[in-house]
mmCIF file of C-alpha atoms and ligand atoms in Angstrom:
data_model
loop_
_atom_site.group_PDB
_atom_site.id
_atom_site.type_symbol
_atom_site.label_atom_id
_atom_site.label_comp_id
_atom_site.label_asym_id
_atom_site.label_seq_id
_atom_site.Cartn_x
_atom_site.Cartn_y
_atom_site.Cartn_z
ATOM 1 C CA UNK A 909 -4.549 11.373 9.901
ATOM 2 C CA UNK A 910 -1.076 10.819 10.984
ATOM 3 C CA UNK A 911 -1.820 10.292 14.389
ATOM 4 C CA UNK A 912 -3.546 7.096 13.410
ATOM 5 C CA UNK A 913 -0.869 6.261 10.807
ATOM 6 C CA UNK A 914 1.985 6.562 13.869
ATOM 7 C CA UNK A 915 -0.706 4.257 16.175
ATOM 8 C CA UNK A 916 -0.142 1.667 13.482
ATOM 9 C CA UNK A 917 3.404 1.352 15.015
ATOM 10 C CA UNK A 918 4.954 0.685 11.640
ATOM 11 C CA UNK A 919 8.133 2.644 10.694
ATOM 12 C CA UNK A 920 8.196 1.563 6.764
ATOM 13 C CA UNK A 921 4.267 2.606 6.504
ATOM 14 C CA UNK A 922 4.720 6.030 8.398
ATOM 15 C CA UNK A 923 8.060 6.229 6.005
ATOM 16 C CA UNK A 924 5.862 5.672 2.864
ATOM 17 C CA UNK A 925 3.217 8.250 4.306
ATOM 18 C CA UNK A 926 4.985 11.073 4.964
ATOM 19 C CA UNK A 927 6.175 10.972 1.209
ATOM 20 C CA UNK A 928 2.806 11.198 0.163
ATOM 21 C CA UNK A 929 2.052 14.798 -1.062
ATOM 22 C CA UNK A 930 -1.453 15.718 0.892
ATOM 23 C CA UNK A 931 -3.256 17.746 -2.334
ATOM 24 C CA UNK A 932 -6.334 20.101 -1.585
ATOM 25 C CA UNK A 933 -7.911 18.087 1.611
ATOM 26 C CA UNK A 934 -10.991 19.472 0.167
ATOM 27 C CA UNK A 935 -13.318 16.648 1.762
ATOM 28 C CA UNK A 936 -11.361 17.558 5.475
ATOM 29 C CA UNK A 937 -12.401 20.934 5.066
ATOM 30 C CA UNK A 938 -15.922 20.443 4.407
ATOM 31 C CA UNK A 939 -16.097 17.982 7.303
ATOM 32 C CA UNK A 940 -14.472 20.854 9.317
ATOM 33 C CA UNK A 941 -16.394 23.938 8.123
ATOM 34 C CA UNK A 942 -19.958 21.676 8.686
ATOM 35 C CA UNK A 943 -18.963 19.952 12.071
ATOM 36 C CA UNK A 944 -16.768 22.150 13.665
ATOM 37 C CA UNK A 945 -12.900 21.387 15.222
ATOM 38 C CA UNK A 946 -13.974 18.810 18.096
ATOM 39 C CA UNK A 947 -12.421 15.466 18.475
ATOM 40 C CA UNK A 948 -15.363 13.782 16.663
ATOM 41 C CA UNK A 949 -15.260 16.123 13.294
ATOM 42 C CA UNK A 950 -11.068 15.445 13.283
ATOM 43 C CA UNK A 951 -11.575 11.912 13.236
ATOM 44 C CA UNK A 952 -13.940 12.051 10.659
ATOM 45 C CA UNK A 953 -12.099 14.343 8.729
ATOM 46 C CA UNK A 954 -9.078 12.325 9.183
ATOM 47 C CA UNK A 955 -10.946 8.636 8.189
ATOM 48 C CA UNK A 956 -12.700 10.793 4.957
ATOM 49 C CA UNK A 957 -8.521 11.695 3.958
ATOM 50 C CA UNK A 958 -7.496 8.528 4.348
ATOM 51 C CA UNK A 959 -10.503 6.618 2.220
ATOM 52 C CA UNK A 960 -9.285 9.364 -0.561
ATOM 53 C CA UNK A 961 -5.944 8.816 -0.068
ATOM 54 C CA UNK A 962 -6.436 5.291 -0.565
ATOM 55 C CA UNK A 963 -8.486 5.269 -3.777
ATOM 56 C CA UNK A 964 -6.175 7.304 -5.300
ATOM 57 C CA UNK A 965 -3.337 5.219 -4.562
ATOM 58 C CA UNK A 966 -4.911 2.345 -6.471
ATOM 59 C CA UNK A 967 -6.266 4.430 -8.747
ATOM 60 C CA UNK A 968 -2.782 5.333 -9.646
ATOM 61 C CA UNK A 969 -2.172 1.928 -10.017
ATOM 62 C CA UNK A 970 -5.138 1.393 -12.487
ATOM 63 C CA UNK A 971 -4.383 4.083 -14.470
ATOM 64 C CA UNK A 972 -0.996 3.425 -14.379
ATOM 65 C CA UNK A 973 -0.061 7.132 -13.628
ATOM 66 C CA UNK A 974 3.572 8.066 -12.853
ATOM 67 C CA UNK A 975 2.730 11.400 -11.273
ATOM 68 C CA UNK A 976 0.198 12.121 -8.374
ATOM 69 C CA UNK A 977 -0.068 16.481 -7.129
ATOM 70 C CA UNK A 978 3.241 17.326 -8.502
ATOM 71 C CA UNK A 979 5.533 14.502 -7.827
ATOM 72 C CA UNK A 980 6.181 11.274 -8.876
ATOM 73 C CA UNK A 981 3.453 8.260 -7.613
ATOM 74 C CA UNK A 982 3.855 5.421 -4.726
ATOM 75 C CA UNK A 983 3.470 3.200 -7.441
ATOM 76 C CA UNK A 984 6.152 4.879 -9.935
ATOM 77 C CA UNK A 985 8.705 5.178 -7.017
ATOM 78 C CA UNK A 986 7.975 1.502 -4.692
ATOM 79 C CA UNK A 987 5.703 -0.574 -7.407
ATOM 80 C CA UNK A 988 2.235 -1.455 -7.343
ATOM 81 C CA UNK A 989 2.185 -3.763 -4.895
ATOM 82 C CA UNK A 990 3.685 -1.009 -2.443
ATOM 83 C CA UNK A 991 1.424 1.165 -3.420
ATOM 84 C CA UNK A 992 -2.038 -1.338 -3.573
ATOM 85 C CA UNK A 993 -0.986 -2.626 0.253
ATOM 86 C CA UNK A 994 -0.434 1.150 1.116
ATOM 87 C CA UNK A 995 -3.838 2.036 -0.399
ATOM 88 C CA UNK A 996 -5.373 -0.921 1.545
ATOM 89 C CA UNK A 997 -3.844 -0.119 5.044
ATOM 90 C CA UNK A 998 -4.720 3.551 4.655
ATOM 91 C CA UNK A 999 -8.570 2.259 3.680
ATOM 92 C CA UNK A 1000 -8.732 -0.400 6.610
ATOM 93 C CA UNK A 1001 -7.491 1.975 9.681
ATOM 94 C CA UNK A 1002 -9.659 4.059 8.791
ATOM 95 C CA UNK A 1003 -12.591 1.268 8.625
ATOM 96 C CA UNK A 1004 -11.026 0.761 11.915
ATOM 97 C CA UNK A 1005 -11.687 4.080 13.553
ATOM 98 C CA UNK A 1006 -15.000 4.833 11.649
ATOM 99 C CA UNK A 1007 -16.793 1.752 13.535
ATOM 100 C CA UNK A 1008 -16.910 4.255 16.515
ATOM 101 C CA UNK A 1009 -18.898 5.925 15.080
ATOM 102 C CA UNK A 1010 -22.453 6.500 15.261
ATOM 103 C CA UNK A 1011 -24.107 3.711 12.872
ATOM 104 C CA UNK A 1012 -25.514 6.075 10.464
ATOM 105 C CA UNK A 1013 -22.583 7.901 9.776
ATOM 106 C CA UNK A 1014 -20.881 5.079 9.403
ATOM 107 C CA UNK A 1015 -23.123 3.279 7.438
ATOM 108 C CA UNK A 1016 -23.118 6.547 4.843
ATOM 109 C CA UNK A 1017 -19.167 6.789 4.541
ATOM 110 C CA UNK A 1018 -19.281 2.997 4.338
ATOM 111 C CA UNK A 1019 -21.827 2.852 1.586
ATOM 112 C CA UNK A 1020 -20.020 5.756 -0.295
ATOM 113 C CA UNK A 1021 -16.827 3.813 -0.641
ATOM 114 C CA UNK A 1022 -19.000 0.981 -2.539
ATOM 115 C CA UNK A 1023 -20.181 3.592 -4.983
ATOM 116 C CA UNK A 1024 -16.829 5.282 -5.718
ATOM 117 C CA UNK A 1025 -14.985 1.114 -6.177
ATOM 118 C CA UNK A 1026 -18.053 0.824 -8.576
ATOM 119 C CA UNK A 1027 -17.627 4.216 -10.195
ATOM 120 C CA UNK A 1028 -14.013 3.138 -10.604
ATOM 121 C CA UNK A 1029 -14.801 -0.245 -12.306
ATOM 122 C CA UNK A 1030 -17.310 1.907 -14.598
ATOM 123 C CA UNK A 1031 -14.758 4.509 -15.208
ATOM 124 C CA UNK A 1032 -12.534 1.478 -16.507
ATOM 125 C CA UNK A 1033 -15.232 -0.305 -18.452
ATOM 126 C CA UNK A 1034 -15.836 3.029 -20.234
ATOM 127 C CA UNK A 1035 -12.557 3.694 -20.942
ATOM 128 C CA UNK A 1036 -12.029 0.288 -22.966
ATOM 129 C CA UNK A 1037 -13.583 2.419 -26.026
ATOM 130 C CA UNK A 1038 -14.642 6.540 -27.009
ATOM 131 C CA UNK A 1039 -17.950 6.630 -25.346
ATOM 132 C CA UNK A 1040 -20.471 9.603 -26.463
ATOM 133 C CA UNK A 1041 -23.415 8.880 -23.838
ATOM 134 C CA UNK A 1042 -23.699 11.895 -21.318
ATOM 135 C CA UNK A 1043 -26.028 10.071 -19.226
ATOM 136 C CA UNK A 1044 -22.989 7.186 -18.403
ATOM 137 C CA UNK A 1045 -20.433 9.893 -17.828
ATOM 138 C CA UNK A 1046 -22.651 11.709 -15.305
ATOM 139 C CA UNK A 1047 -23.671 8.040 -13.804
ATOM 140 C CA UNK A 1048 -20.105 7.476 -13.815
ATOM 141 C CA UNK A 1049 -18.836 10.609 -12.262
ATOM 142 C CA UNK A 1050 -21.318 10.853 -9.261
ATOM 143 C CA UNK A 1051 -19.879 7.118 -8.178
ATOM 144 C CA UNK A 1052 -16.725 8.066 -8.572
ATOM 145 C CA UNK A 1053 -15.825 11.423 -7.375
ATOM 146 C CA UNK A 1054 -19.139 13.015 -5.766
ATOM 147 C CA UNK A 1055 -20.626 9.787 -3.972
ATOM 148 C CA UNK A 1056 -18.151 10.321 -1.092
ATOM 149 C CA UNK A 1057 -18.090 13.970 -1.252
ATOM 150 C CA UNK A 1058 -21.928 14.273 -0.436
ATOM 151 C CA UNK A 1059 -21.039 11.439 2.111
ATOM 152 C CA UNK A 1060 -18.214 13.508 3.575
ATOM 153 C CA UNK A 1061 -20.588 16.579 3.645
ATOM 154 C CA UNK A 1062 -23.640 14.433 5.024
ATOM 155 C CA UNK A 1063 -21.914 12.748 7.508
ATOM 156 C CA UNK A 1064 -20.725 16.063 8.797
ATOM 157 C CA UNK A 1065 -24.346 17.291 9.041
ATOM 158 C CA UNK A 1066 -25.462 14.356 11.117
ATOM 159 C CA UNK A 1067 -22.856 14.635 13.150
ATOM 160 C CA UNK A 1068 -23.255 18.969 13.899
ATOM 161 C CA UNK A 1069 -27.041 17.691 14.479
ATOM 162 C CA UNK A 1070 -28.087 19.652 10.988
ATOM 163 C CA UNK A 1071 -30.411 18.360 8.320
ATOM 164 C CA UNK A 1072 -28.139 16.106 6.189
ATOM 165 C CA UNK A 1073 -30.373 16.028 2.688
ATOM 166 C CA UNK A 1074 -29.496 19.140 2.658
ATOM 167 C CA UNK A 1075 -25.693 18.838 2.918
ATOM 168 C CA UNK A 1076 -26.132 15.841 0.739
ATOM 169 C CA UNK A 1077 -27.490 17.524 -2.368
ATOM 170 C CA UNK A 1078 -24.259 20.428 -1.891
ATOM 171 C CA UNK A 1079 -22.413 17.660 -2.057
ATOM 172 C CA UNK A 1080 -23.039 16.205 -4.589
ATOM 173 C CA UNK A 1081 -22.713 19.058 -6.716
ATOM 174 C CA UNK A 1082 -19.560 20.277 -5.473
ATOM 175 C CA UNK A 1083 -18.644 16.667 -6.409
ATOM 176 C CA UNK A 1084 -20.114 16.115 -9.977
ATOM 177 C CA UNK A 1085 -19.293 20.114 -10.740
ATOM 178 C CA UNK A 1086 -15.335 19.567 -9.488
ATOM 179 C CA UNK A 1087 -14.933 16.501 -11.505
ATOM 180 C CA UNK A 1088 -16.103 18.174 -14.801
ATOM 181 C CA UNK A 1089 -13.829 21.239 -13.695
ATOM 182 C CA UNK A 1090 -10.921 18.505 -13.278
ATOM 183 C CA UNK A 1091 -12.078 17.140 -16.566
ATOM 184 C CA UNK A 1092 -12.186 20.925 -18.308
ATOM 185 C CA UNK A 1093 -8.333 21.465 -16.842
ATOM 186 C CA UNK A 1094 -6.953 18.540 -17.879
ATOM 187 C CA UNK A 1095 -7.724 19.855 -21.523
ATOM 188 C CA UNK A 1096 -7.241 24.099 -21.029
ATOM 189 C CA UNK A 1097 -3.931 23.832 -18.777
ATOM 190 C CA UNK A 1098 -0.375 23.179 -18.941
ATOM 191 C CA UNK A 1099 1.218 19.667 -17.811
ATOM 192 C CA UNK A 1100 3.119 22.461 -14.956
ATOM 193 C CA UNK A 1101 -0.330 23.843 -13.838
ATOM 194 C CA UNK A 1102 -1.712 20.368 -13.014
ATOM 195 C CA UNK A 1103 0.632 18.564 -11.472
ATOM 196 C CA UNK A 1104 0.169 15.705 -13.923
ATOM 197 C CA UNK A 1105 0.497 15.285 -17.294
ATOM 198 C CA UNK A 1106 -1.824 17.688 -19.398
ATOM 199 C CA UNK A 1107 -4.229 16.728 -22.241
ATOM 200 C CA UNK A 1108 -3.572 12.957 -20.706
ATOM 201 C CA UNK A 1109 -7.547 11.656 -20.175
ATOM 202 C CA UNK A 1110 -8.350 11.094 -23.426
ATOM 203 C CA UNK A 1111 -4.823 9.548 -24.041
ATOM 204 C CA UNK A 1112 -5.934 7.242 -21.089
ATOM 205 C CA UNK A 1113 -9.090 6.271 -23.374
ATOM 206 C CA UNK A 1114 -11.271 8.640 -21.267
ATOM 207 C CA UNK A 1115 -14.528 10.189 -22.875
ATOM 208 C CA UNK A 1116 -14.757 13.290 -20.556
ATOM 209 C CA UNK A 1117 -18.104 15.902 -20.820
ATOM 210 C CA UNK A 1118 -16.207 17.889 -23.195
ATOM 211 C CA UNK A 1119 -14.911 15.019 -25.568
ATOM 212 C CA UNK A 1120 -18.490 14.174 -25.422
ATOM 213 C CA UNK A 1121 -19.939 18.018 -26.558
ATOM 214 C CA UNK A 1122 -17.062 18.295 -28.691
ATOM 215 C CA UNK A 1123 -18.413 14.991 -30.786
ATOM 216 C CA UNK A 1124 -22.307 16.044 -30.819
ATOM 217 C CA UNK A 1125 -20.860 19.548 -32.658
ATOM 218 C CA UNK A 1126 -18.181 17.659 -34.762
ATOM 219 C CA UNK A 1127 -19.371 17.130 -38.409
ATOM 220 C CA UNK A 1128 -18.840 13.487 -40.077
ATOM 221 C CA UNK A 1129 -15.172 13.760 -40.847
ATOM 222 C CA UNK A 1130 -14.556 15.600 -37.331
ATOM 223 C CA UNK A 1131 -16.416 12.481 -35.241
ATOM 224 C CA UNK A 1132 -14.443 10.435 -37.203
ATOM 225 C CA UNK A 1133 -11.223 12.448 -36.602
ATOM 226 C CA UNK A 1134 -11.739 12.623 -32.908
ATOM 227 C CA UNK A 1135 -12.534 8.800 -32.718
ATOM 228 C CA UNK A 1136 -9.444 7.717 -34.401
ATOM 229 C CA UNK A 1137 -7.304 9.766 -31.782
ATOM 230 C CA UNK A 1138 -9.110 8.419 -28.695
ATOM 231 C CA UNK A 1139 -6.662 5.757 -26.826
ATOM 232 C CA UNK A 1140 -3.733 6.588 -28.302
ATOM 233 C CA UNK A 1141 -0.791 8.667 -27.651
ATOM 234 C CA UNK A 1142 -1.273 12.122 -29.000
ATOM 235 C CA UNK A 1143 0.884 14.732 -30.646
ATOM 236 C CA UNK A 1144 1.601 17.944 -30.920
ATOM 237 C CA UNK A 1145 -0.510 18.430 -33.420
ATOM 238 C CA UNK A 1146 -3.422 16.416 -32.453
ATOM 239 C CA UNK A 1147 -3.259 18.351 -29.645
ATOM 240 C CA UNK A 1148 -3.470 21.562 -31.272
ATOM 241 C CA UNK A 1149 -6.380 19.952 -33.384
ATOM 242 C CA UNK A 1150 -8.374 18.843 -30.068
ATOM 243 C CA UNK A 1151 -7.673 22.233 -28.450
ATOM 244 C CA UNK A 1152 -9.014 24.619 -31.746
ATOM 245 C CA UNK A 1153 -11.872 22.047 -32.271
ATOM 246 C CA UNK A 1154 -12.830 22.235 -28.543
ATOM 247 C CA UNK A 1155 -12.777 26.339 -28.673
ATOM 248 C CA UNK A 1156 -14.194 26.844 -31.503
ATOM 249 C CA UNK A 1157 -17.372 24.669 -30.851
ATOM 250 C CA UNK A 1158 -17.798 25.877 -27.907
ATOM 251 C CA UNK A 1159 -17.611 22.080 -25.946
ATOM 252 C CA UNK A 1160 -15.182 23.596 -22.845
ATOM 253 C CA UNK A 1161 -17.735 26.373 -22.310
ATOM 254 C CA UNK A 1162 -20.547 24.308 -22.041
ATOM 255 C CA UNK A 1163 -18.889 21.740 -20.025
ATOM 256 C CA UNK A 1164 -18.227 24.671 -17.656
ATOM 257 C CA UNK A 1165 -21.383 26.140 -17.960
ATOM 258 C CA UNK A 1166 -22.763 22.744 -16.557
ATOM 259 C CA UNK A 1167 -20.550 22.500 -13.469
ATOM 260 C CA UNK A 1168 -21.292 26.379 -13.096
ATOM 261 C CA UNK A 1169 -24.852 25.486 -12.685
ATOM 262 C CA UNK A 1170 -24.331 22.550 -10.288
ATOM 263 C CA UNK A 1171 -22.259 24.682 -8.400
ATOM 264 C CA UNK A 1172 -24.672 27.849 -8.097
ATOM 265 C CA UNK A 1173 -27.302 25.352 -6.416
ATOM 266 C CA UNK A 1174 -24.990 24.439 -4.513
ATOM 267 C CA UNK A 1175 -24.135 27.840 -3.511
ATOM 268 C CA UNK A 1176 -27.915 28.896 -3.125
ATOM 269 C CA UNK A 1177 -28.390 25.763 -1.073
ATOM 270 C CA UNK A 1178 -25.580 27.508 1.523
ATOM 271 C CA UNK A 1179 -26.973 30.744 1.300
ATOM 272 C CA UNK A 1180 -30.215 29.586 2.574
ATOM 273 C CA UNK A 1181 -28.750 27.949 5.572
ATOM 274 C CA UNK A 1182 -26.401 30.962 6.631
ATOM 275 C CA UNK A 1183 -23.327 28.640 5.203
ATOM 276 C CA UNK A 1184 -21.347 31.193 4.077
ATOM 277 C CA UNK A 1185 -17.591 30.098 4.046
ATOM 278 C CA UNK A 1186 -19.045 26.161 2.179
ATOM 279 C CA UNK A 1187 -20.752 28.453 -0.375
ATOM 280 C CA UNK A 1188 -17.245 30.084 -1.275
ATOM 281 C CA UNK A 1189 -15.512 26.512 -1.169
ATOM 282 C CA UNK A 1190 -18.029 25.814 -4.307
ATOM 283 C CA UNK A 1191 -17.290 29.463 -5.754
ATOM 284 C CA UNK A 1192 -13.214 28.766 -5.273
ATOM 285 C CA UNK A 1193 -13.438 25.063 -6.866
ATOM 286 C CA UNK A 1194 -15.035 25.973 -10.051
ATOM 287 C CA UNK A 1195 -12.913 29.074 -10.417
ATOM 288 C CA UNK A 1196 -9.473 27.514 -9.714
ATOM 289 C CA UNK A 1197 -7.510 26.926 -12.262
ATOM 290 C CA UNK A 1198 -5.516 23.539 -10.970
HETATM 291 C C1 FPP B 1907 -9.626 9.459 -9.541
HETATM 292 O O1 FPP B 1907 -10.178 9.534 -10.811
HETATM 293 C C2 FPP B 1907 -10.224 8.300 -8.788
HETATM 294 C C3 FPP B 1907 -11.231 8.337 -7.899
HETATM 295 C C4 FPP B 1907 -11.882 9.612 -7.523
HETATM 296 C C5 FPP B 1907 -11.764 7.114 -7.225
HETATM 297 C C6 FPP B 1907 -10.902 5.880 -7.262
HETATM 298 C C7 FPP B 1907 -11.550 4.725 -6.549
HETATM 299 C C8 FPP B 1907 -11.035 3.491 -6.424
HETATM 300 C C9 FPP B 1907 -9.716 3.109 -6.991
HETATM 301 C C10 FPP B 1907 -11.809 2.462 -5.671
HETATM 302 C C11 FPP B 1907 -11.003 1.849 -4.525
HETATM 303 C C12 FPP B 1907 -11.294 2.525 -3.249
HETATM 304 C C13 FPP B 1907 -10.579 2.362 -2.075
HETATM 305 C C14 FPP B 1907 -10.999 3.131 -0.885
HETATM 306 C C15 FPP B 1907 -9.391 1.502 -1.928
HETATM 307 P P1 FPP B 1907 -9.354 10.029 -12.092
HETATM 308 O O2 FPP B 1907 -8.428 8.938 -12.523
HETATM 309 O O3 FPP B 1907 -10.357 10.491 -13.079
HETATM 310 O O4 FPP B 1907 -8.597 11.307 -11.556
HETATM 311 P P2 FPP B 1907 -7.032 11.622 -11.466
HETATM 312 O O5 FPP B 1907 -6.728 12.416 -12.682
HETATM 313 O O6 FPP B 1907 -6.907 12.451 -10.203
HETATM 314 O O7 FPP B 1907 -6.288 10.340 -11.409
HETATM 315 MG MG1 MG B 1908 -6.476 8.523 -12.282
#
């Protein structure tokens, strides 16, 4: 990835890049672990990092979050418009280098970028007010998070020669299962833990699996509670409110229980093929606890 950032001959990009904090590189590994270390699987690993990087660089922007994995965000420290033309020459290089590839696999990375800017504009329409429907959450969150990681993880397979449905469907629920994990830890951990601030999606206006189970076990006055705290700034003891509410009914366990069954099929699916070591990346994502 930085080789093609230090091709683009550009000292204030490269300067802007190497103050980027690189997070978990989870879709490099996959594309690593499936395809092996040869020039091809680099590239592709390296294209995959930079799409991600990308989206989250305007998703920063969208969301208008300050902090990105533990330190402060392109957009908090150069502006938006820094950090949308950063996002957009990250995105295009590596359009650039993924037309050399083969035209399926770069038809399937392509595609997968149009589903996660769709999942994005969903994610914002949703957001606009508290939204109970599981069914447009899960639509939702397999656009935006999993669509590229069972493109990362099918490309791969195409290009190791291995059957990429396969790959696909582990994929996808590594990616559906780590976004509800993401969704579970922004609730159960501390601002320090994540990097980011804690408790901060349903601040954002965000109606995450758990907000969603919390509301089906809520009686009358508790739906009505929870609805008048979505959007808005919370405190401390809304918090507190949120947190007992969401323990005692039991919402964060079955949100978990959920990606824990995504993620066992996905673990199965592994198994079956001898894929030992992308098994435990499943295994390791629902069990971290960042
Ligand atoms: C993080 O979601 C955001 C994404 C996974 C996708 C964002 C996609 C776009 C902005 C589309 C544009 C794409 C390109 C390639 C320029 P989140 O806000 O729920 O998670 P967070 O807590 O990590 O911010
Ligand atoms: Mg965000």
């Amino acid at each position: 990835m930085k080789s093609f950032v230090t091709g683009l001959c550009n000292q204030e990009v490269l300067k802007l890049y190497e103050n980027l904090p690189h997070g978990k590189r989870l879709r490099a590994k996959l594309v690593l672990k499936i395809a092996g270390s040869g020039e091809e699987a680099v590239r592709l690993a390296a294209i995959i990092e930079m799409i991600h990087a990308a989206s989250l660089l305007h998703d920063d922007v969208i969301d208008d979050a300050m902090v990105r994995r533990g330190v402060a965000s392109l957009n908090a420290t150069e502006g938006s418009k820094q950090a949308v033309m950063m996002g957009d020459i990250l995105y295009s290089k590596g359009f650039e280098e993924l037309v050399d590839f083969e035209r399926q696999i770069a038809k399937k990375v392509a595609s997968a970028v149009t589903q996660l800017s769709i999942g994005e504009m969903m994610d914002v329409r949703l957001s606009k007010r508290f939204q109970p429907d599981p069914d447009a959450y899960m639509q939702m969150i397999y656009q935006k998070t999993a669509a590229l990681i069972e493109a990362t993880a099918a490309s791969a397979a195409m290009l190791a020669g291995k059957e990429a449905h396969i790959y696909a469907v582990y994929g996808r629920n590594l990616g559906i299962a780590f976004q509800i994990v993401d969704d579970i830890l922004d609730i159960s951990q501390s601002s320090e833990q994540l990097g980011k601030p804690a408790m901060h999606d349903f601040e954002e206006g965000k109606t995450t699996l758990p907000y969603i189970y919390l509301y089906e076990a809520l009686d009358k006055d508790g739906k009505e509670r929870l609805i008048s705290l979505h959007g808005k700034r919370l405190d401390d003891d809304e918090k507190e409110w949120i947190k007992a509410a969401m323990e005692e009914s039991g919402a964060l366990q079955k949100a978990y229980m959920y990606a824990r069954e995504l993620g066992d099929e996905a673990v199965s699916l592994m198994q079956g093929v001898g894929e030992t070591s992308l098994a435990d990346i499943v295994t390791a994502m629902i069990e971290r606890d960042f």
